[in-house]
């Protein structure tokens, strides 16, 4: 048997040129629709926020913020962070308030030896075991507990609390125990399910002991960390002037944001509350709480070392937002991490969050944690140029196809010269029939060009 002859092009139900033309039209239509949707979405996600950022008047030089409180609101006009800006919640949210101040000093400690550092861990609120009173899990509580709306965390191993007065005891055991303790709030001292709320004043010391202070003349506090060393001199990085020398015979103390041990010495940034302490106030070992007490209550403030925090204050209470919109579009639980890091207000007896932030000099009611005009400008340019170019190209291509593509009486698509379109339409049937009889597959002719 001989091989089957291939079907001539003119006899195909769908000619090759029809498939190519349809493919071009479909791609252009898809690009047109997607670019249109992108422009509409980016108007809310990029164009409008970028415009507000350019007009905000926010200074790109960061200042410092310290979290003072984090509130859970059932209904609020603004929130510190919300997932998905197109559906920002108007219901429950978390509002973070901060203390806003100017930057402190940057110090460099030289010729340092015998360095040591210690991290005094508090309670990890995220992973700590919690007792839910409504689930009857508070009936056997024993120790010191920090409770929030009936959810209690055992802080006995991390803190030693000294107090004198308590409220009337609440019995969290028994038949009505879970109802009695369903919404308890505050610090409680419990014994086998009977809990007494600790009244102020009280003092909870971290069980962070054995901090070596022997032969140390430099002590820096940074959140939950303590850095100690034996140094010879401290220099202000901004003025390059000496602000302390070991020949003074006193211990230098300060609270700093970052502390790094480099080849040029120990470098500390944003240092505040600089002070000097007599050496005889220290023993060989001490604890974190006592060091904090020495720094704020016993040592002598020296502004030339580092300015006092109250002298740098811009605003005592400002609302914190992750950005100008107070929301993100990543859908990666970014707000969860943000609220966990920036929402540390000290209520769990851990150090408060301290971080750079940005504000407008004319409005200190709101501050933002993220602000970069250069990045905003790049995002605006890319977000505007790419979809706009795709929209224009696809739209012009579709218009071109509409003007130049003609479907003949044989149901085949061809590119037609714009000037000859009317003539080819009127005579298309006769010419196509003649061309078909001549065996050229319906192509050719003076005014029609087949693909």
Coordinates of N, CA, C and O in Angstrom, one line a residue, residues 183-359:
X183 N -12.4 35.4 83.9 CA -11.9 36.6 83.3 C -10.9 37.3 84.2 O -10.8 38.5 84.2
X184 N -10.1 36.5 85.0 CA -9.2 37.2 85.9 C -8.0 37.8 85.1 O -7.6 37.3 84.1
X185 N -7.6 39.0 85.6 CA -6.5 39.7 85.0 C -5.5 40.2 86.0 O -5.9 40.6 87.1
X186 N -4.3 40.2 85.7 CA -3.2 40.7 86.6 C -2.3 39.6 87.1 O -2.2 38.5 86.5
X187 N -1.5 40.0 88.1 CA -0.5 39.1 88.7 C -1.1 38.4 89.9 O -1.7 39.1 90.8
X188 N -1.1 37.1 89.9 CA -1.7 36.3 91.0 C -0.7 35.3 91.7 O 0.2 34.8 91.0
X189 N -0.9 35.2 93.0 CA -0.2 34.2 93.7 C -1.2 33.1 94.1 O -2.2 33.3 94.8
X190 N -0.9 31.9 93.6 CA -1.8 30.8 93.7 C -1.3 29.7 94.5 O -0.1 29.4 94.5
X191 N -2.2 29.0 95.2 CA -1.8 27.8 96.0 C -3.0 26.8 95.8 O -4.0 26.9 96.4
X192 N -2.7 25.7 95.0 CA -3.7 24.6 94.8 C -5.0 25.2 94.3 O -6.1 24.8 94.8
X193 N -5.0 26.1 93.4 CA -6.2 26.6 92.8 C -6.8 27.8 93.5 O -7.8 28.4 93.0
X194 N -6.3 28.2 94.6 CA -6.8 29.4 95.3 C -5.8 30.5 95.0 O -4.7 30.5 95.4
X195 N -6.3 31.5 94.3 CA -5.5 32.6 93.8 C -5.8 33.9 94.4 O -7.0 34.3 94.5
X196 N -4.8 34.7 94.7 CA -4.9 36.0 95.3 C -4.3 37.0 94.3 O -3.1 36.8 94.0
X197 N -5.0 38.0 93.9 CA -4.4 39.0 93.0 C -3.4 39.9 93.8 O -3.8 40.5 94.9
X198 N -2.2 40.0 93.3 CA -1.2 40.8 94.0 C -1.4 42.3 93.7 O -1.5 42.7 92.5
X199 N -1.5 43.1 94.8 CA -1.8 44.5 94.6 C -0.5 45.3 94.6 O 0.6 44.9 95.2
X200 N -0.5 46.4 93.9 CA 0.7 47.3 93.8 C 0.8 48.0 95.2 O -0.2 48.2 95.9
X201 N 2.0 48.3 95.6 CA 3.3 48.1 94.9 C 3.8 46.7 95.1 O 3.7 46.1 96.2
X202 N 4.5 46.2 94.1 CA 5.1 44.9 94.2 C 6.4 44.9 93.3 O 6.5 45.8 92.5
X203 N 7.3 44.0 93.5 CA 8.6 44.0 92.8 C 8.8 42.6 92.3 O 8.9 41.7 93.1
X204 N 9.0 42.4 91.0 CA 9.3 41.1 90.5 C 10.7 41.1 89.9 O 10.9 41.8 88.9
X205 N 11.6 40.4 90.5 CA 13.0 40.3 90.0 C 13.2 39.1 89.1 O 12.7 38.0 89.4
X206 N 13.9 39.4 88.0 CA 14.2 38.2 87.2 C 15.2 37.3 87.9 O 16.1 37.8 88.5
X207 N 15.0 36.0 87.7 CA 15.9 35.1 88.2 C 17.1 35.0 87.3 O 17.4 33.9 86.8
X208 N 17.8 36.1 87.1 CA 19.0 36.2 86.2 C 20.1 36.6 87.1 O 20.3 37.8 87.4
X209 N 20.8 35.6 87.6 CA 21.9 35.9 88.6 C 23.2 35.5 88.1 O 23.4 35.2 86.9
X210 N 24.2 35.7 88.9 CA 25.6 35.3 88.6 C 26.1 36.1 87.4 O 26.8 35.6 86.5
X211 N 25.8 37.4 87.3 CA 26.3 38.3 86.3 C 27.7 38.7 86.8 O 27.8 39.4 87.9
X212 N 28.8 38.4 86.1 CA 30.1 38.7 86.7 C 30.4 40.2 86.6 O 30.5 40.8 85.5
X213 N 30.6 40.9 87.7 CA 31.0 42.3 87.7 C 32.3 42.6 88.2 O 32.8 43.8 88.3
X214 N 33.1 41.6 88.6 CA 34.4 41.8 89.1 C 35.4 42.3 88.0 O 35.4 41.7 86.9
X215 N 36.1 43.3 88.3 CA 37.1 43.9 87.4 C 36.4 44.4 86.1 O 36.9 44.2 85.0
X216 N 35.2 44.9 86.3 CA 34.5 45.5 85.1 C 34.3 47.0 85.4 O 33.9 47.4 86.5
X217 N 34.6 47.8 84.4 CA 34.3 49.3 84.6 C 33.4 49.8 83.5 O 33.3 51.0 83.4
X218 N 32.8 48.9 82.7 CA 31.9 49.4 81.7 C 30.7 48.4 81.7 O 30.9 47.2 81.5
X219 N 29.5 48.9 81.9 CA 28.3 48.1 81.9 C 27.2 48.8 81.0 O 26.9 49.9 81.2
X220 N 26.8 48.0 80.0 CA 25.8 48.5 79.1 C 24.6 47.6 79.1 O 24.8 46.4 79.1
X221 N 23.4 48.2 79.2 CA 22.2 47.4 79.2 C 21.5 47.6 77.8 O 21.5 48.7 77.3
X222 N 21.0 46.5 77.3 CA 20.4 46.5 76.0 C 19.2 45.6 76.0 O 19.4 44.4 75.7
X223 N 18.0 46.1 76.3 CA 16.9 45.2 76.4 C 17.1 44.1 77.5 O 17.2 44.5 78.7
X224 N 17.0 42.9 77.1 CA 17.2 41.8 78.1 C 18.7 41.3 78.2 O 19.0 40.3 78.8
X225 N 19.6 42.1 77.6 CA 21.0 41.7 77.6 C 21.9 42.7 78.4 O 21.5 43.9 78.6
X226 N 23.0 42.2 79.0 CA 23.9 43.0 79.7 C 25.3 42.7 79.1 O 25.7 41.6 78.9
X227 N 26.0 43.8 78.9 CA 27.4 43.7 78.3 C 28.3 44.3 79.4 O 28.1 45.5 79.8
X228 N 29.4 43.6 79.7 CA 30.3 44.1 80.7 C 31.8 44.0 80.2 O 32.0 43.0 79.4
X229 N 32.6 44.9 80.5 CA 34.0 44.8 80.1 C 34.9 45.7 80.9 O 34.4 46.5 81.7
X230 N 36.2 45.5 80.7 CA 37.2 46.4 81.3 C 37.8 47.2 80.2 O 38.6 46.7 79.4
X231 N 37.5 48.5 80.1 CA 37.9 49.4 79.0 C 38.7 50.5 79.6 O 38.7 50.8 80.8
X232 N 39.5 51.2 78.6 CA 40.3 52.3 79.1 C 39.7 53.6 78.7 O 40.0 54.6 79.4
X233 N 38.9 53.7 77.7 CA 38.4 55.0 77.3 C 37.1 54.8 76.5 O 36.9 53.8 75.8
X234 N 36.3 55.9 76.6 CA 35.0 55.9 75.8 C 35.0 57.2 74.9 O 35.3 58.3 75.5
X235 N 34.7 57.0 73.6 CA 34.7 58.2 72.7 C 33.4 58.3 72.1 O 32.8 57.3 71.6
X236 N 32.9 59.6 72.0 CA 31.7 59.9 71.3 C 32.0 59.8 69.8 O 32.8 60.6 69.3
X237 N 31.3 58.9 69.1 CA 31.6 58.7 67.6 C 31.2 60.0 66.8 O 31.8 60.2 65.8
X238 N 30.3 60.8 67.2 CA 29.8 61.9 66.5 C 30.9 63.1 66.5 O 31.2 63.7 65.5
X239 N 31.4 63.3 67.7 CA 32.3 64.4 67.9 C 33.8 64.0 68.0 O 34.7 64.8 68.0
X240 N 34.0 62.6 68.1 CA 35.3 62.1 68.3 C 36.0 62.6 69.5 O 37.3 62.7 69.6
X241 N 35.3 62.9 70.5 CA 35.8 63.4 71.8 C 35.7 62.4 72.9 O 34.8 61.6 72.9
X242 N 36.7 62.4 73.8 CA 36.7 61.5 74.9 C 35.6 61.9 75.9 O 35.6 63.1 76.3
X243 N 34.8 61.0 76.3 CA 33.7 61.3 77.3 C 33.9 60.6 78.6 O 33.2 60.8 79.6
X244 N 34.9 59.6 78.6 CA 35.1 58.9 79.9 C 36.5 58.2 79.8 O 36.9 57.8 78.7
X245 N 37.2 58.1 80.9 CA 38.5 57.5 81.0 C 38.6 56.7 82.2 O 38.0 57.0 83.3
X246 N 39.2 55.5 82.1 CA 39.3 54.6 83.3 C 40.0 55.3 84.5 O 39.9 54.8 85.6
X247 N 40.8 56.3 84.2 CA 41.5 57.0 85.3 C 40.6 57.7 86.2 O 41.0 58.1 87.4
X248 N 39.3 57.9 85.8 CA 38.3 58.5 86.7 C 38.0 57.6 87.9 O 37.5 58.0 88.9
X249 N 38.3 56.3 87.7 CA 38.1 55.3 88.8 C 36.6 55.0 89.1 O 36.3 54.5 90.2
X250 N 35.8 55.2 88.1 CA 34.4 54.9 88.2 C 33.9 54.0 87.1 O 34.5 53.9 86.0
X251 N 32.7 53.4 87.3 CA 32.1 52.5 86.3 C 31.2 53.3 85.4 O 30.3 54.0 85.9
X252 N 31.3 53.2 84.1 CA 30.4 53.9 83.2 C 29.3 53.0 82.9 O 29.4 51.8 82.7
X253 N 28.1 53.5 82.9 CA 26.8 52.8 82.6 C 26.0 53.5 81.6 O 26.0 54.8 81.6
X254 N 25.3 52.8 80.8 CA 24.4 53.4 79.8 C 23.4 52.3 79.3 O 23.7 51.1 79.4
X255 N 22.3 52.8 78.6 CA 21.4 51.9 78.0 C 21.5 52.2 76.5 O 21.2 53.3 76.0
X256 N 21.8 51.1 75.7 CA 22.0 51.3 74.3 C 21.2 50.4 73.4 O 20.7 49.4 73.9
X257 N 21.0 50.8 72.2 CA 20.1 50.0 71.3 C 20.9 48.8 70.7 O 20.4 47.6 70.8
X258 N 22.1 49.0 70.1 CA 22.9 47.9 69.6 C 24.3 48.0 70.2 O 24.8 49.1 70.4
X259 N 24.9 46.8 70.4 CA 26.3 46.8 71.0 C 27.0 45.7 70.2 O 26.6 44.6 70.1
X260 N 28.1 46.1 69.6 CA 28.9 45.2 68.7 C 30.4 45.3 69.1 O 30.9 46.4 69.3
X261 N 31.0 44.1 69.1 CA 32.4 44.0 69.4 C 33.2 44.0 68.1 O 33.1 43.0 67.4
X262 N 33.9 45.1 67.7 CA 34.5 45.2 66.4 C 36.0 45.3 66.6 O 36.5 45.3 67.7
X263 N 36.8 45.4 65.5 CA 38.2 45.5 65.6 C 38.6 46.9 66.1 O 39.7 47.1 66.6
X264 N 37.7 47.9 66.0 CA 38.0 49.2 66.5 C 37.6 49.4 68.0 O 37.7 50.4 68.6
X265 N 37.0 48.3 68.6 CA 36.5 48.4 69.9 C 35.1 48.0 70.0 O 34.5 47.5 69.0
X266 N 34.5 48.2 71.2 CA 33.1 47.9 71.4 C 32.3 49.2 70.9 O 32.5 50.3 71.5
X267 N 31.4 49.0 69.9 CA 30.7 50.1 69.4 C 29.2 50.0 69.8 O 28.6 48.9 69.6
X268 N 28.7 51.0 70.4 CA 27.3 51.0 70.9 C 26.5 52.2 70.3 O 27.1 53.3 70.2
X269 N 25.3 52.0 69.8 CA 24.5 53.0 69.2 C 23.3 53.4 70.0 O 22.8 52.6 70.8
X270 N 22.8 54.6 69.8 CA 21.6 55.1 70.5 C 21.7 54.9 72.0 O 20.9 54.2 72.6
X271 N 22.8 55.4 72.6 CA 23.0 55.2 74.0 C 22.3 56.4 74.8 O 22.5 57.6 74.4
X272 N 21.6 56.1 75.8 CA 20.9 57.1 76.6 C 21.1 56.9 78.1 O 21.6 55.8 78.5
X273 N 20.8 57.9 78.9 CA 20.9 57.7 80.3 C 22.4 57.3 80.8 O 22.6 56.4 81.6
X274 N 23.3 58.0 80.2 CA 24.7 57.8 80.6 C 24.9 58.2 82.1 O 24.4 59.2 82.6
X275 N 25.7 57.4 82.8 CA 25.9 57.7 84.2 C 27.3 57.1 84.7 O 27.9 56.2 84.0
X276 N 27.7 57.5 85.9 CA 28.9 57.0 86.5 C 28.5 56.4 87.9 O 27.7 56.9 88.6
X277 N 29.1 55.2 88.2 CA 28.8 54.5 89.4 C 30.1 54.2 90.2 O 31.2 53.9 89.6
X278 N 30.1 54.4 91.5 CA 31.2 54.1 92.3 C 31.5 52.6 92.3 O 30.6 51.8 92.3
X279 N 32.8 52.2 92.2 CA 33.2 50.8 92.1 C 32.8 50.0 93.3 O 32.5 48.8 93.2
X280 N 32.7 50.6 94.5 CA 32.4 49.9 95.7 C 31.0 49.5 95.7 O 30.5 48.8 96.7
X281 N 30.1 49.9 94.8 CA 28.7 49.5 94.8 C 28.6 48.1 94.2 O 27.5 47.5 94.3
X282 N 29.6 47.6 93.5 CA 29.6 46.3 92.8 C 30.3 45.3 93.6 O 31.3 45.6 94.3
X283 N 29.8 44.1 93.6 CA 30.4 42.9 94.2 C 30.9 42.0 93.0 O 30.9 42.4 91.9
X284 N 31.4 40.8 93.4 CA 31.9 40.0 92.3 C 30.8 39.5 91.4 O 31.0 39.3 90.2
X285 N 29.6 39.2 91.9 CA 28.5 38.7 91.2 C 27.2 39.6 91.5 O 27.1 40.0 92.7
X286 N 26.3 39.7 90.6 CA 25.1 40.4 90.9 C 24.0 39.9 90.0 O 24.2 38.9 89.2
X287 N 22.8 40.5 90.1 CA 21.7 40.0 89.3 C 21.2 41.1 88.4 O 21.5 42.3 88.6
X288 N 20.3 40.8 87.4 CA 19.9 41.8 86.4 C 19.1 42.9 87.1 O 19.3 44.1 86.8
X289 N 18.2 42.6 88.0 CA 17.4 43.6 88.7 C 18.2 44.6 89.4 O 17.9 45.8 89.4
X290 N 19.2 44.1 90.1 CA 20.0 45.0 90.9 C 20.9 45.9 90.0 O 21.1 47.1 90.3
X291 N 21.3 45.4 88.9 CA 22.1 46.2 87.9 C 21.2 47.4 87.4 O 21.6 48.5 87.3
X292 N 19.9 47.0 87.1 CA 19.0 48.0 86.6 C 18.7 49.1 87.7 O 18.6 50.3 87.5
X293 N 18.6 48.6 89.0 CA 18.4 49.5 90.1 C 19.6 50.5 90.3 O 19.5 51.7 90.4
X294 N 20.8 49.9 90.2 CA 22.0 50.7 90.3 C 22.1 51.8 89.2 O 22.4 53.0 89.4
X295 N 21.7 51.4 88.0 CA 21.7 52.3 86.8 C 20.8 53.5 87.0 O 21.2 54.7 86.8
X296 N 19.6 53.2 87.4 CA 18.5 54.3 87.4 C 18.4 55.0 88.8 O 17.8 56.1 88.8
X297 N 18.8 54.4 89.8 CA 18.6 54.9 91.2 C 19.8 55.3 91.9 O 19.8 56.2 92.8
X298 N 21.0 54.7 91.6 CA 22.2 54.9 92.4 C 23.2 55.7 91.7 O 23.8 56.7 92.2
X299 N 23.5 55.4 90.4 CA 24.5 56.0 89.7 C 24.2 57.5 89.4 O 23.1 57.9 89.5
X300 N 25.2 58.3 89.1 CA 25.1 59.7 88.9 C 25.0 60.0 87.4 O 25.9 59.6 86.6
X301 N 23.9 60.6 86.9 CA 23.7 60.9 85.5 C 24.8 61.8 85.0 O 25.1 62.8 85.7
X302 N 25.3 61.5 83.8 CA 26.3 62.4 83.2 C 25.9 62.6 81.7 O 26.0 61.7 80.9
X303 N 25.4 63.8 81.4 CA 24.8 64.0 80.1 C 25.9 64.0 79.0 O 25.6 63.7 77.8
X304 N 27.2 64.3 79.3 CA 28.2 64.3 78.3 C 28.5 62.9 77.8 O 29.0 62.7 76.7
X305 N 28.2 61.9 78.6 CA 28.4 60.5 78.2 C 27.2 60.1 77.2 O 27.5 59.6 76.1
X306 N 26.0 60.3 77.7 CA 24.8 60.0 76.9 C 23.7 60.8 77.4 O 23.5 60.9 78.7
X307 N 22.9 61.4 76.6 CA 21.8 62.3 77.1 C 20.7 61.5 77.8 O 20.6 60.3 77.6
X308 N 20.0 62.2 78.7 CA 18.9 61.6 79.4 C 17.7 61.4 78.4 O 17.5 62.2 77.5
X309 N 17.0 60.3 78.6 CA 16.0 59.9 77.7 C 14.9 61.0 77.7 O 14.3 61.3 76.6
X310 N 14.5 61.6 78.8 CA 13.5 62.6 78.9 C 13.8 63.8 78.1 O 13.0 64.6 77.6
X311 N 15.1 64.1 78.0 CA 15.6 65.3 77.3 C 15.4 65.1 75.8 O 15.5 66.1 75.0
X312 N 15.3 63.9 75.3 CA 15.2 63.6 73.9 C 13.8 63.4 73.4 O 13.5 63.2 72.2
X313 N 12.9 63.5 74.4 CA 11.5 63.1 74.0 C 10.8 64.1 73.0 O 11.0 65.3 73.1
X314 N 10.2 63.4 72.0 CA 9.4 64.2 71.0 C 7.9 64.1 71.4 O 7.2 65.1 71.3
X315 N 7.5 62.9 71.7 CA 6.1 62.6 72.1 C 6.0 61.5 73.0 O 6.7 60.5 72.9
X316 N 5.2 61.6 74.1 CA 5.1 60.6 75.1 C 4.2 59.4 74.6 O 4.3 58.3 75.1
X317 N 3.3 59.7 73.7 CA 2.4 58.7 73.2 C 2.0 58.9 71.7 O 1.4 59.9 71.4
X318 N 2.5 58.0 70.9 CA 2.2 58.1 69.4 C 1.7 56.7 69.0 O 2.2 55.7 69.5
X319 N 0.8 56.7 68.1 CA 0.3 55.4 67.5 C 1.3 54.9 66.5 O 1.8 55.6 65.6
X320 N 1.6 53.6 66.5 CA 2.6 53.0 65.6 C 1.8 52.2 64.6 O 0.9 51.4 64.9
X321 N 2.2 52.4 63.3 CA 1.7 51.6 62.2 C 2.9 51.0 61.4 O 4.0 51.6 61.4
X322 N 2.7 49.9 60.8 CA 3.8 49.2 60.1 C 4.2 50.1 58.9 O 5.4 50.1 58.6
X323 N 3.3 50.8 58.3 CA 3.6 51.7 57.2 C 2.5 52.8 57.2 O 1.6 52.8 58.1
X324 N 2.5 53.6 56.2 CA 1.5 54.7 56.1 C 0.0 54.1 56.0 O -0.9 54.8 56.4
X325 N -0.1 53.0 55.4 CA -1.4 52.4 55.2 C -1.9 51.5 56.4 O -3.0 51.2 56.6
X326 N -0.9 51.1 57.2 CA -1.2 50.3 58.4 C -1.6 48.9 58.0 O -2.3 48.2 58.7
X327 N -1.1 48.4 56.8 CA -1.4 47.1 56.3 C -0.4 46.6 55.3 O 0.4 47.4 54.8
X328 N -0.4 45.3 55.0 CA 0.5 44.7 54.1 C -0.3 43.8 53.1 O -1.4 43.4 53.5
X329 N 0.3 43.4 52.0 CA -0.4 42.6 51.0 C 0.4 41.3 50.7 O 0.1 40.7 49.7
X330 N 1.3 40.9 51.6 CA 2.1 39.7 51.3 C 1.3 38.4 51.6 O 1.7 37.4 51.0
X331 N 0.3 38.5 52.5 CA -0.5 37.3 52.9 C 0.5 36.2 53.4 O 0.3 35.0 53.1
X332 N 1.5 36.6 54.1 CA 2.4 35.6 54.7 C 2.5 35.8 56.2 O 3.6 35.5 56.8
X333 N 1.4 36.1 56.8 CA 1.4 36.4 58.3 C 2.4 37.4 58.7 O 3.0 37.2 59.8
X334 N 2.7 38.4 57.9 CA 3.7 39.4 58.2 C 3.3 40.2 59.4 O 4.1 40.6 60.3
X335 N 2.0 40.4 59.6 CA 1.5 41.2 60.7 C 1.7 40.4 62.0 O 1.9 41.0 63.1
X336 N 1.6 39.1 62.0 CA 1.8 38.3 63.2 C 3.2 38.5 63.7 O 3.4 38.7 64.9
X337 N 4.2 38.5 62.8 CA 5.6 38.7 63.3 C 5.8 40.1 63.7 O 6.5 40.4 64.7
X338 N 5.2 41.1 63.0 CA 5.3 42.5 63.4 C 4.8 42.7 64.8 O 5.5 43.4 65.6
X339 N 3.6 42.3 65.0 CA 3.0 42.5 66.3 C 3.7 41.8 67.4 O 3.8 42.3 68.6
X340 N 4.3 40.6 67.1 CA 5.0 39.9 68.1 C 6.3 40.7 68.5 O 6.7 40.7 69.7
X341 N 7.0 41.3 67.5 CA 8.3 41.9 67.7 C 8.1 43.3 68.3 O 8.8 43.7 69.3
X342 N 7.1 44.1 67.8 CA 7.0 45.5 68.2 C 5.9 45.7 69.3 O 5.8 46.8 69.8
X343 N 5.2 44.6 69.6 CA 4.1 44.8 70.6 C 4.6 44.5 72.0 O 3.7 44.4 72.9
X344 N 5.9 44.3 72.2 CA 6.4 44.1 73.6 C 6.3 45.3 74.4 O 7.1 46.2 74.3
X345 N 5.3 45.4 75.3 CA 5.1 46.6 76.1 C 5.5 46.5 77.6 O 5.2 47.4 78.4
X346 N 6.1 45.4 77.9 CA 6.6 45.2 79.3 C 5.6 44.6 80.2 O 6.0 44.4 81.4
X347 N 4.4 44.4 79.8 CA 3.4 43.8 80.7 C 3.7 42.4 81.2 O 3.2 41.9 82.2
X348 N 4.5 41.7 80.4 CA 4.9 40.3 80.7 C 6.3 40.3 81.5 O 6.9 39.3 81.6
X349 N 6.7 41.5 81.9 CA 7.9 41.7 82.7 C 9.2 41.4 81.9 O 10.3 41.3 82.4
X350 N 9.1 41.4 80.6 CA 10.2 41.4 79.7 C 10.5 42.8 79.2 O 9.8 43.7 79.5
X351 N 11.7 43.0 78.6 CA 12.1 44.3 78.1 C 11.1 44.8 77.0 O 10.6 44.0 76.2
X352 N 10.9 46.1 77.0 CA 10.0 46.7 76.0 C 10.7 46.8 74.7 O 11.9 46.8 74.6
X353 N 9.9 46.7 73.6 CA 10.5 46.8 72.3 C 11.1 48.2 72.0 O 10.5 49.2 72.4
X354 N 12.2 48.2 71.4 CA 12.9 49.5 71.1 C 13.5 49.4 69.7 O 14.2 48.4 69.3
X355 N 13.1 50.4 68.8 CA 13.4 50.2 67.4 C 13.4 51.6 66.7 O 12.8 52.5 67.2
X356 N 14.0 51.7 65.5 CA 14.0 52.9 64.8 C 12.6 53.1 64.2 O 11.9 52.1 63.8
X357 N 12.1 54.3 64.0 CA 10.8 54.6 63.4 C 10.9 56.0 62.7 O 11.9 56.7 62.8
X358 N 9.8 56.3 62.0 CA 9.8 57.5 61.2 C 8.6 58.3 61.5 O 7.5 57.8 61.8
X359 N 8.7 59.7 61.5 CA 7.6 60.5 61.8 C 7.6 61.8 61.0 O 8.7 62.2 60.5

